[in-house]
């Protein structure tokens, strides 16, 4: 399993809680600004069935993300849809993985 960051937004703070999940050892937790990860490939889980994979292009002060280009994946139907720009509201994000 590859190393990745799992991210959650701390309510009304604009700060993201990151947990580095490693192939070995105990996950490390830290707080940092997600702006540092602009241009990185992310996997945004919306729910157990739907995920969005793409490059992180922008983030606003409410935690809304702009991804481009994006692959939308539905596990239940094995459907993959290619999108160019997609804005993801922070309140619909279940988790974010930032690939190293």
PDB file of N, CA and C in Angstrom:
ATOM      1  N   UNK A   1       0.845  -1.179   0.000  1.00  0.00           N
ATOM      2  CA  UNK A   1       0.000   0.000   0.000  1.00  0.00           C
ATOM      3  C   UNK A   1       0.887   1.238   0.000  1.00  0.00           C
ATOM      4  N   UNK A   2       0.589   2.180  -0.877  1.00  0.00           N
ATOM      5  CA  UNK A   2       1.381   3.401  -0.988  1.00  0.00           C
ATOM      6  C   UNK A   2       1.053   4.359   0.144  1.00  0.00           C
ATOM      7  N   UNK A   3       2.020   5.222   0.459  1.00  0.00           N
ATOM      8  CA  UNK A   3       1.776   6.253   1.461  1.00  0.00           C
ATOM      9  C   UNK A   3       0.776   7.260   0.911  1.00  0.00           C
ATOM     10  N   UNK A   4      -0.110   7.753   1.747  1.00  0.00           N
ATOM     11  CA  UNK A   4      -1.032   8.805   1.352  1.00  0.00           C
ATOM     12  C   UNK A   4      -1.447   9.600   2.581  1.00  0.00           C
ATOM     13  N   UNK A   5      -1.927  10.803   2.331  1.00  0.00           N
ATOM     14  CA  UNK A   5      -2.454  11.650   3.399  1.00  0.00           C
ATOM     15  C   UNK A   5      -3.963  11.524   3.403  1.00  0.00           C
ATOM     16  N   UNK A   6      -4.558  11.334   4.559  1.00  0.00           N
ATOM     17  CA  UNK A   6      -6.002  11.431   4.719  1.00  0.00           C
ATOM     18  C   UNK A   6      -6.275  12.782   5.360  1.00  0.00           C
ATOM     19  N   UNK A   7      -7.253  13.501   4.850  1.00  0.00           N
ATOM     20  CA  UNK A   7      -7.461  14.884   5.251  1.00  0.00           C
ATOM     21  C   UNK A   7      -8.889  15.094   5.726  1.00  0.00           C
ATOM     22  N   UNK A   8      -9.052  15.862   6.785  1.00  0.00           N
ATOM     23  CA  UNK A   8     -10.386  16.294   7.191  1.00  0.00           C
ATOM     24  C   UNK A   8     -10.332  17.766   7.575  1.00  0.00           C
ATOM     25  N   UNK A   9     -11.403  18.488   7.294  1.00  0.00           N
ATOM     26  CA  UNK A   9     -11.475  19.912   7.604  1.00  0.00           C
ATOM     27  C   UNK A   9     -11.975  20.080   9.024  1.00  0.00           C
ATOM     28  N   UNK A  10     -11.255  20.858   9.817  1.00  0.00           N
ATOM     29  CA  UNK A  10     -11.702  21.158  11.173  1.00  0.00           C
ATOM     30  C   UNK A  10     -12.762  22.254  11.071  1.00  0.00           C
ATOM     31  N   UNK A  11     -13.930  22.054  11.647  1.00  0.00           N
ATOM     32  CA  UNK A  11     -15.060  22.973  11.459  1.00  0.00           C
ATOM     33  C   UNK A  11     -14.719  24.432  11.748  1.00  0.00           C
ATOM     34  N   UNK A  12     -15.127  25.285  10.839  1.00  0.00           N
ATOM     35  CA  UNK A  12     -15.048  26.749  10.925  1.00  0.00           C
ATOM     36  C   UNK A  12     -13.663  27.295  11.236  1.00  0.00           C
ATOM     37  N   UNK A  13     -12.626  26.515  10.979  1.00  0.00           N
ATOM     38  CA  UNK A  13     -11.280  27.002  11.274  1.00  0.00           C
ATOM     39  C   UNK A  13     -10.459  27.242  10.018  1.00  0.00           C
ATOM     40  N   UNK A  14     -10.849  26.623   8.902  1.00  0.00           N
ATOM     41  CA  UNK A  14     -10.056  26.736   7.688  1.00  0.00           C
ATOM     42  C   UNK A  14      -8.775  25.936   7.760  1.00  0.00           C
ATOM     43  N   UNK A  15      -8.604  25.141   8.818  1.00  0.00           N
ATOM     44  CA  UNK A  15      -7.399  24.324   8.995  1.00  0.00           C
ATOM     45  C   UNK A  15      -7.753  22.879   8.696  1.00  0.00           C
ATOM     46  N   UNK A  16      -6.846  22.195   8.058  1.00  0.00           N
ATOM     47  CA  UNK A  16      -7.071  20.801   7.718  1.00  0.00           C
ATOM     48  C   UNK A  16      -6.260  19.904   8.632  1.00  0.00           C
ATOM     49  N   UNK A  17      -6.877  18.840   9.105  1.00  0.00           N
ATOM     50  CA  UNK A  17      -6.201  17.828   9.925  1.00  0.00           C
ATOM     51  C   UNK A  17      -5.726  16.746   8.963  1.00  0.00           C
ATOM     52  N   UNK A  18      -4.424  16.493   8.938  1.00  0.00           N
ATOM     53  CA  UNK A  18      -3.884  15.486   8.046  1.00  0.00           C
ATOM     54  C   UNK A  18      -3.322  14.329   8.835  1.00  0.00           C
ATOM     55  N   UNK A  19      -3.551  13.148   8.334  1.00  0.00           N
ATOM     56  CA  UNK A  19      -3.021  11.944   8.949  1.00  0.00           C
ATOM     57  C   UNK A  19      -2.272  11.169   7.880  1.00  0.00           C
ATOM     58  N   UNK A  20      -0.979  10.987   8.055  1.00  0.00           N
ATOM     59  CA  UNK A  20      -0.179  10.244   7.089  1.00  0.00           C
ATOM     60  C   UNK A  20      -0.343   8.764   7.363  1.00  0.00           C
ATOM     61  N   UNK A  21      -0.953   8.076   6.419  1.00  0.00           N
ATOM     62  CA  UNK A  21      -1.105   6.629   6.532  1.00  0.00           C
ATOM     63  C   UNK A  21       0.085   5.997   5.825  1.00  0.00           C
ATOM     64  N   UNK A  22       0.864   5.271   6.550  1.00  0.00           N
ATOM     65  CA  UNK A  22       2.063   4.674   5.993  1.00  0.00           C
ATOM     66  C   UNK A  22       1.892   3.169   5.871  1.00  0.00           C
ATOM     67  N   UNK A  23       2.692   2.584   5.001  1.00  0.00           N
ATOM     68  CA  UNK A  23       2.609   1.141   4.812  1.00  0.00           C
ATOM     69  C   UNK A  23       3.065   0.405   6.067  1.00  0.00           C
ATOM     70  N   UNK A  24       3.896   1.060   6.877  1.00  0.00           N
ATOM     71  CA  UNK A  24       4.335   0.483   8.157  1.00  0.00           C
ATOM     72  C   UNK A  24       4.254   1.552   9.233  1.00  0.00           C
ATOM     73  N   UNK A  25       4.034   1.120  10.446  1.00  0.00           N
ATOM     74  CA  UNK A  25       4.063   2.061  11.567  1.00  0.00           C
ATOM     75  C   UNK A  25       2.716   2.689  11.860  1.00  0.00           C
ATOM     76  N   UNK A  26       2.733   3.547  12.859  1.00  0.00           N
ATOM     77  CA  UNK A  26       1.528   4.218  13.341  1.00  0.00           C
ATOM     78  C   UNK A  26       1.299   5.477  12.511  1.00  0.00           C
ATOM     79  N   UNK A  27       0.049   5.750  12.115  1.00  0.00           N
ATOM     80  CA  UNK A  27      -0.218   6.982  11.375  1.00  0.00           C
ATOM     81  C   UNK A  27       0.189   8.214  12.183  1.00  0.00           C
ATOM     82  N   UNK A  28       0.779   9.202  11.504  1.00  0.00           N
ATOM     83  CA  UNK A  28       1.153  10.463  12.140  1.00  0.00           C
ATOM     84  C   UNK A  28       0.088  11.497  11.834  1.00  0.00           C
ATOM     85  N   UNK A  29      -0.231  12.348  12.808  1.00  0.00           N
ATOM     86  CA  UNK A  29      -1.227  13.400  12.596  1.00  0.00           C
ATOM     87  C   UNK A  29      -0.567  14.756  12.729  1.00  0.00           C
ATOM     88  N   UNK A  30      -0.995  15.677  11.898  1.00  0.00           N
ATOM     89  CA  UNK A  30      -0.484  17.031  11.935  1.00  0.00           C
ATOM     90  C   UNK A  30      -1.538  17.960  11.342  1.00  0.00           C
ATOM     91  N   UNK A  31      -1.407  19.240  11.592  1.00  0.00           N
ATOM     92  CA  UNK A  31      -2.287  20.229  10.981  1.00  0.00           C
ATOM     93  C   UNK A  31      -1.452  21.040  10.010  1.00  0.00           C
ATOM     94  N   UNK A  32      -1.982  21.259   8.816  1.00  0.00           N
ATOM     95  CA  UNK A  32      -1.276  22.099   7.860  1.00  0.00           C
ATOM     96  C   UNK A  32      -2.249  22.648   6.834  1.00  0.00           C
ATOM     97  N   UNK A  33      -1.775  23.587   6.088  1.00  0.00           N
ATOM     98  CA  UNK A  33      -2.578  24.246   5.076  1.00  0.00           C
ATOM     99  C   UNK A  33      -2.571  23.400   3.810  1.00  0.00           C
ATOM    100  N   UNK A  34      -3.745  23.086   3.298  1.00  0.00           N
ATOM    101  CA  UNK A  34      -3.855  22.261   2.104  1.00  0.00           C
ATOM    102  C   UNK A  34      -3.302  22.972   0.871  1.00  0.00           C
ATOM    103  N   UNK A  35      -3.118  24.300   0.948  1.00  0.00           N
ATOM    104  CA  UNK A  35      -2.546  25.056  -0.169  1.00  0.00           C
ATOM    105  C   UNK A  35      -1.175  24.497  -0.560  1.00  0.00           C
ATOM    106  N   UNK A  36      -0.472  23.894   0.389  1.00  0.00           N
ATOM    107  CA  UNK A  36       0.855  23.332   0.118  1.00  0.00           C
ATOM    108  C   UNK A  36       0.801  22.170  -0.862  1.00  0.00           C
ATOM    109  N   UNK A  37      -0.393  21.632  -1.082  1.00  0.00           N
ATOM    110  CA  UNK A  37      -0.532  20.459  -1.936  1.00  0.00           C
ATOM    111  C   UNK A  37      -1.113  20.787  -3.310  1.00  0.00           C
ATOM    112  N   UNK A  38      -1.118  22.068  -3.684  1.00  0.00           N
ATOM    113  CA  UNK A  38      -1.608  22.441  -5.009  1.00  0.00           C
ATOM    114  C   UNK A  38      -0.798  21.715  -6.075  1.00  0.00           C
ATOM    115  N   UNK A  39      -1.494  21.212  -7.071  1.00  0.00           N
ATOM    116  CA  UNK A  39      -0.829  20.497  -8.154  1.00  0.00           C
ATOM    117  C   UNK A  39      -0.634  19.016  -7.888  1.00  0.00           C
ATOM    118  N   UNK A  40      -0.948  18.560  -6.679  1.00  0.00           N
ATOM    119  CA  UNK A  40      -0.805  17.139  -6.345  1.00  0.00           C
ATOM    120  C   UNK A  40      -2.057  16.377  -6.745  1.00  0.00           C
ATOM    121  N   UNK A  41      -1.907  15.096  -6.999  1.00  0.00           N
ATOM    122  CA  UNK A  41      -3.017  14.222  -7.356  1.00  0.00           C
ATOM    123  C   UNK A  41      -3.744  13.811  -6.082  1.00  0.00           C
ATOM    124  N   UNK A  42      -5.064  13.987  -6.062  1.00  0.00           N
ATOM    125  CA  UNK A  42      -5.861  13.663  -4.882  1.00  0.00           C
ATOM    126  C   UNK A  42      -7.008  12.726  -5.252  1.00  0.00           C
ATOM    127  N   UNK A  43      -7.447  11.968  -4.260  1.00  0.00           N
ATOM    128  CA  UNK A  43      -8.645  11.146  -4.378  1.00  0.00           C
ATOM    129  C   UNK A  43      -9.624  11.667  -3.330  1.00  0.00           C
ATOM    130  N   UNK A  44     -10.744  12.204  -3.784  1.00  0.00           N
ATOM    131  CA  UNK A  44     -11.761  12.755  -2.898  1.00  0.00           C
ATOM    132  C   UNK A  44     -12.912  11.757  -2.835  1.00  0.00           C
ATOM    133  N   UNK A  45     -13.160  11.216  -1.641  1.00  0.00           N
ATOM    134  CA  UNK A  45     -14.287  10.300  -1.468  1.00  0.00           C
ATOM    135  C   UNK A  45     -15.513  11.112  -1.082  1.00  0.00           C
ATOM    136  N   UNK A  46     -16.582  10.953  -1.858  1.00  0.00           N
ATOM    137  CA  UNK A  46     -17.838  11.645  -1.587  1.00  0.00           C
ATOM    138  C   UNK A  46     -18.718  10.781  -0.688  1.00  0.00           C
ATOM    139  N   UNK A  47     -18.782   9.503  -0.994  1.00  0.00           N
ATOM    140  CA  UNK A  47     -19.484   8.521  -0.168  1.00  0.00           C
ATOM    141  C   UNK A  47     -18.854   7.151  -0.445  1.00  0.00           C
ATOM    142  N   UNK A  48     -19.446   6.094   0.071  1.00  0.00           N
ATOM    143  CA  UNK A  48     -18.854   4.768  -0.106  1.00  0.00           C
ATOM    144  C   UNK A  48     -18.826   4.319  -1.559  1.00  0.00           C
ATOM    145  N   UNK A  49     -19.662   4.921  -2.402  1.00  0.00           N
ATOM    146  CA  UNK A  49     -19.758   4.508  -3.798  1.00  0.00           C
ATOM    147  C   UNK A  49     -19.031   5.441  -4.761  1.00  0.00           C
ATOM    148  N   UNK A  50     -18.951   6.717  -4.449  1.00  0.00           N
ATOM    149  CA  UNK A  50     -18.466   7.723  -5.406  1.00  0.00           C
ATOM    150  C   UNK A  50     -17.158   8.349  -4.952  1.00  0.00           C
ATOM    151  N   UNK A  51     -16.194   8.410  -5.879  1.00  0.00           N
ATOM    152  CA  UNK A  51     -14.935   9.103  -5.605  1.00  0.00           C
ATOM    153  C   UNK A  51     -14.541   9.930  -6.822  1.00  0.00           C
ATOM    154  N   UNK A  52     -13.767  10.976  -6.566  1.00  0.00           N
ATOM    155  CA  UNK A  52     -13.275  11.868  -7.606  1.00  0.00           C
ATOM    156  C   UNK A  52     -11.757  11.857  -7.551  1.00  0.00           C
ATOM    157  N   UNK A  53     -11.116  11.574  -8.666  1.00  0.00           N
ATOM    158  CA  UNK A  53      -9.660  11.524  -8.733  1.00  0.00           C
ATOM    159  C   UNK A  53      -9.196  12.630  -9.671  1.00  0.00           C
ATOM    160  N   UNK A  54      -8.280  13.477  -9.195  1.00  0.00           N
ATOM    161  CA  UNK A  54      -7.796  14.544 -10.055  1.00  0.00           C
ATOM    162  C   UNK A  54      -6.726  15.376  -9.388  1.00  0.00           C
ATOM    163  N   UNK A  55      -6.268  16.377 -10.119  1.00  0.00           N
ATOM    164  CA  UNK A  55      -5.228  17.272  -9.622  1.00  0.00           C
ATOM    165  C   UNK A  55      -5.875  18.425  -8.866  1.00  0.00           C
ATOM    166  N   UNK A  56      -5.362  18.713  -7.674  1.00  0.00           N
ATOM    167  CA  UNK A  56      -5.869  19.814  -6.856  1.00  0.00           C
ATOM    168  C   UNK A  56      -5.391  21.129  -7.460  1.00  0.00           C
ATOM    169  N   UNK A  57      -6.341  21.945  -7.936  1.00  0.00           N
ATOM    170  CA  UNK A  57      -6.010  23.207  -8.606  1.00  0.00           C
ATOM    171  C   UNK A  57      -6.217  24.425  -7.724  1.00  0.00           C
ATOM    172  N   UNK A  58      -7.249  24.383  -6.862  1.00  0.00           N
ATOM    173  CA  UNK A  58      -7.540  25.548  -6.019  1.00  0.00           C
ATOM    174  C   UNK A  58      -8.363  25.111  -4.821  1.00  0.00           C
ATOM    175  N   UNK A  59      -8.302  25.928  -3.774  1.00  0.00           N
ATOM    176  CA  UNK A  59      -9.117  25.719  -2.579  1.00  0.00           C
ATOM    177  C   UNK A  59      -9.479  27.092  -2.030  1.00  0.00           C
ATOM    178  N   UNK A  60     -10.728  27.245  -1.619  1.00  0.00           N
ATOM    179  CA  UNK A  60     -11.119  28.535  -1.055  1.00  0.00           C
ATOM    180  C   UNK A  60     -11.116  28.473   0.470  1.00  0.00           C
ATOM    181  N   UNK A  61     -11.458  29.592   1.120  1.00  0.00           N
ATOM    182  CA  UNK A  61     -11.375  29.653   2.585  1.00  0.00           C
ATOM    183  C   UNK A  61     -12.453  28.830   3.282  1.00  0.00           C
ATOM    184  N   UNK A  62     -13.402  28.280   2.544  1.00  0.00           N
ATOM    185  CA  UNK A  62     -14.424  27.408   3.125  1.00  0.00           C
ATOM    186  C   UNK A  62     -14.095  25.934   2.917  1.00  0.00           C
ATOM    187  N   UNK A  63     -12.983  25.650   2.264  1.00  0.00           N
ATOM    188  CA  UNK A  63     -12.576  24.269   2.043  1.00  0.00           C
ATOM    189  C   UNK A  63     -13.130  23.643   0.779  1.00  0.00           C
ATOM    190  N   UNK A  64     -13.764  24.439  -0.081  1.00  0.00           N
ATOM    191  CA  UNK A  64     -14.236  23.924  -1.363  1.00  0.00           C
ATOM    192  C   UNK A  64     -13.036  23.707  -2.279  1.00  0.00           C
ATOM    193  N   UNK A  65     -13.044  22.608  -3.014  1.00  0.00           N
ATOM    194  CA  UNK A  65     -11.908  22.242  -3.851  1.00  0.00           C
ATOM    195  C   UNK A  65     -12.230  22.411  -5.326  1.00  0.00           C
ATOM    196  N   UNK A  66     -11.226  22.756  -6.123  1.00  0.00           N
ATOM    197  CA  UNK A  66     -11.341  22.727  -7.575  1.00  0.00           C
ATOM    198  C   UNK A  66     -10.350  21.690  -8.073  1.00  0.00           C
ATOM    199  N   UNK A  67     -10.861  20.693  -8.786  1.00  0.00           N
ATOM    200  CA  UNK A  67     -10.035  19.627  -9.344  1.00  0.00           C
ATOM    201  C   UNK A  67     -10.074  19.707 -10.860  1.00  0.00           C
ATOM    202  N   UNK A  68      -8.945  19.351 -11.504  1.00  0.00           N
ATOM    203  CA  UNK A  68      -8.895  19.333 -12.957  1.00  0.00           C
ATOM    204  C   UNK A  68      -7.643  18.588 -13.407  1.00  0.00           C
ATOM    205  N   UNK A  69      -7.699  17.742 -14.382  1.00  0.00           N
ATOM    206  CA  UNK A  69      -8.860  17.017 -14.882  1.00  0.00           C
ATOM    207  C   UNK A  69      -9.324  15.997 -13.844  1.00  0.00           C
ATOM    208  N   UNK A  70     -10.536  15.483 -14.012  1.00  0.00           N
ATOM    209  CA  UNK A  70     -11.149  14.637 -12.984  1.00  0.00           C
ATOM    210  C   UNK A  70     -11.692  13.345 -13.592  1.00  0.00           C
ATOM    211  N   UNK A  71     -11.499  12.249 -12.862  1.00  0.00           N
ATOM    212  CA  UNK A  71     -12.169  10.988 -13.173  1.00  0.00           C
ATOM    213  C   UNK A  71     -13.151  10.726 -12.041  1.00  0.00           C
ATOM    214  N   UNK A  72     -14.421  10.662 -12.374  1.00  0.00           N
ATOM    215  CA  UNK A  72     -15.446  10.335 -11.381  1.00  0.00           C
ATOM    216  C   UNK A  72     -15.680   8.831 -11.446  1.00  0.00           C
ATOM    217  N   UNK A  73     -15.573   8.162 -10.305  1.00  0.00           N
ATOM    218  CA  UNK A  73     -15.719   6.706 -10.266  1.00  0.00           C
ATOM    219  C   UNK A  73     -16.891   6.311  -9.380  1.00  0.00           C
ATOM    220  N   UNK A  74     -17.728   5.409  -9.907  1.00  0.00           N
ATOM    221  CA  UNK A  74     -18.838   4.836  -9.155  1.00  0.00           C
ATOM    222  C   UNK A  74     -18.563   3.349  -8.994  1.00  0.00           C
ATOM    223  N   UNK A  75     -18.354   2.918  -7.762  1.00  0.00           N
ATOM    224  CA  UNK A  75     -18.024   1.513  -7.507  1.00  0.00           C
ATOM    225  C   UNK A  75     -19.177   0.581  -7.850  1.00  0.00           C
ATOM    226  N   UNK A  76     -20.408   1.004  -7.571  1.00  0.00           N
ATOM    227  CA  UNK A  76     -21.567   0.125  -7.761  1.00  0.00           C
ATOM    228  C   UNK A  76     -21.783  -0.266  -9.219  1.00  0.00           C
ATOM    229  N   UNK A  77     -21.429   0.619 -10.142  1.00  0.00           N
ATOM    230  CA  UNK A  77     -21.643   0.339 -11.563  1.00  0.00           C
ATOM    231  C   UNK A  77     -20.343   0.210 -12.341  1.00  0.00           C
ATOM    232  N   UNK A  78     -19.211   0.378 -11.668  1.00  0.00           N
ATOM    233  CA  UNK A  78     -17.889   0.372 -12.317  1.00  0.00           C
ATOM    234  C   UNK A  78     -17.798   1.439 -13.402  1.00  0.00           C
ATOM    235  N   UNK A  79     -18.588   2.471 -13.253  1.00  0.00           N
ATOM    236  CA  UNK A  79     -18.631   3.557 -14.230  1.00  0.00           C
ATOM    237  C   UNK A  79     -17.517   4.565 -13.937  1.00  0.00           C
ATOM    238  N   UNK A  80     -16.841   5.025 -15.000  1.00  0.00           N
ATOM    239  CA  UNK A  80     -15.838   6.081 -14.878  1.00  0.00           C
ATOM    240  C   UNK A  80     -16.206   7.168 -15.879  1.00  0.00           C
ATOM    241  N   UNK A  81     -16.315   8.392 -15.380  1.00  0.00           N
ATOM    242  CA  UNK A  81     -16.652   9.528 -16.236  1.00  0.00           C
ATOM    243  C   UNK A  81     -15.520  10.537 -16.164  1.00  0.00           C
ATOM    244  N   UNK A  82     -15.065  11.019 -17.307  1.00  0.00           N
ATOM    245  CA  UNK A  82     -13.985  11.994 -17.380  1.00  0.00           C
ATOM    246  C   UNK A  82     -14.576  13.405 -17.441  1.00  0.00           C
ATOM    247  N   UNK A  83     -14.084  14.285 -16.567  1.00  0.00           N
ATOM    248  CA  UNK A  83     -14.540  15.669 -16.508  1.00  0.00           C
ATOM    249  C   UNK A  83     -13.326  16.580 -16.581  1.00  0.00           C
ATOM    250  N   UNK A  84     -13.524  17.827 -16.982  1.00  0.00           N
ATOM    251  CA  UNK A  84     -12.380  18.728 -17.074  1.00  0.00           C
ATOM    252  C   UNK A  84     -12.180  19.492 -15.767  1.00  0.00           C
ATOM    253  N   UNK A  85     -13.059  20.406 -15.433  1.00  0.00           N
ATOM    254  CA  UNK A  85     -12.997  21.131 -14.157  1.00  0.00           C
ATOM    255  C   UNK A  85     -14.173  20.695 -13.304  1.00  0.00           C
ATOM    256  N   UNK A  86     -13.935  20.528 -12.017  1.00  0.00           N
ATOM    257  CA  UNK A  86     -15.030  20.167 -11.120  1.00  0.00           C
ATOM    258  C   UNK A  86     -14.809  20.840  -9.774  1.00  0.00           C
ATOM    259  N   UNK A  87     -15.812  21.575  -9.312  1.00  0.00           N
ATOM    260  CA  UNK A  87     -15.783  22.191  -7.994  1.00  0.00           C
ATOM    261  C   UNK A  87     -16.458  21.238  -7.015  1.00  0.00           C
ATOM    262  N   UNK A  88     -15.793  20.974  -5.894  1.00  0.00           N
ATOM    263  CA  UNK A  88     -16.300  20.032  -4.902  1.00  0.00           C
ATOM    264  C   UNK A  88     -16.569  20.790  -3.601  1.00  0.00           C
ATOM    265  N   UNK A  89     -17.846  20.941  -3.203  1.00  0.00           N
ATOM    266  CA  UNK A  89     -18.158  21.628  -1.944  1.00  0.00           C
ATOM    267  C   UNK A  89     -17.618  20.850  -0.746  1.00  0.00           C
ATOM    268  N   UNK A  90     -17.067  21.553   0.219  1.00  0.00           N
ATOM    269  CA  UNK A  90     -16.440  20.895   1.373  1.00  0.00           C
ATOM    270  C   UNK A  90     -17.428  20.076   2.192  1.00  0.00           C
ATOM    271  N   UNK A  91     -18.700  20.485   2.220  1.00  0.00           N
ATOM    272  CA  UNK A  91     -19.662  19.761   3.051  1.00  0.00           C
ATOM    273  C   UNK A  91     -20.062  18.397   2.479  1.00  0.00           C
ATOM    274  N   UNK A  92     -19.669  18.101   1.243  1.00  0.00           N
ATOM    275  CA  UNK A  92     -19.986  16.779   0.686  1.00  0.00           C
ATOM    276  C   UNK A  92     -18.760  15.859   0.660  1.00  0.00           C
ATOM    277  N   UNK A  93     -17.621  16.319   1.195  1.00  0.00           N
ATOM    278  CA  UNK A  93     -16.389  15.526   1.177  1.00  0.00           C
ATOM    279  C   UNK A  93     -16.337  14.612   2.391  1.00  0.00           C
ATOM    280  N   UNK A  94     -16.228  13.318   2.136  1.00  0.00           N
ATOM    281  CA  UNK A  94     -16.082  12.344   3.217  1.00  0.00           C
ATOM    282  C   UNK A  94     -14.615  12.258   3.638  1.00  0.00           C
ATOM    283  N   UNK A  95     -13.716  12.153   2.662  1.00  0.00           N
ATOM    284  CA  UNK A  95     -12.284  12.112   2.964  1.00  0.00           C
ATOM    285  C   UNK A  95     -11.494  12.506   1.724  1.00  0.00           C
ATOM    286  N   UNK A  96     -10.247  12.885   1.951  1.00  0.00           N
ATOM    287  CA  UNK A  96      -9.339  13.242   0.865  1.00  0.00           C
ATOM    288  C   UNK A  96      -8.046  12.466   1.067  1.00  0.00           C
ATOM    289  N   UNK A  97      -7.552  11.869   0.010  1.00  0.00           N
ATOM    290  CA  UNK A  97      -6.237  11.230   0.048  1.00  0.00           C
ATOM    291  C   UNK A  97      -5.335  11.993  -0.901  1.00  0.00           C
ATOM    292  N   UNK A  98      -4.176  12.400  -0.406  1.00  0.00           N
ATOM    293  CA  UNK A  98      -3.194  13.098  -1.221  1.00  0.00           C
ATOM    294  C   UNK A  98      -2.066  12.116  -1.468  1.00  0.00           C
ATOM    295  N   UNK A  99      -1.870  11.748  -2.719  1.00  0.00           N
ATOM    296  CA  UNK A  99      -0.857  10.746  -3.023  1.00  0.00           C
ATOM    297  C   UNK A  99       0.526  11.371  -2.993  1.00  0.00           C
ATOM    298  N   UNK A 100       1.468  10.620  -2.440  1.00  0.00           N
ATOM    299  CA  UNK A 100       2.846  11.108  -2.341  1.00  0.00           C
ATOM    300  C   UNK A 100       3.601  10.793  -3.603  1.00  0.00           C
TER     301      UNK A 100
END
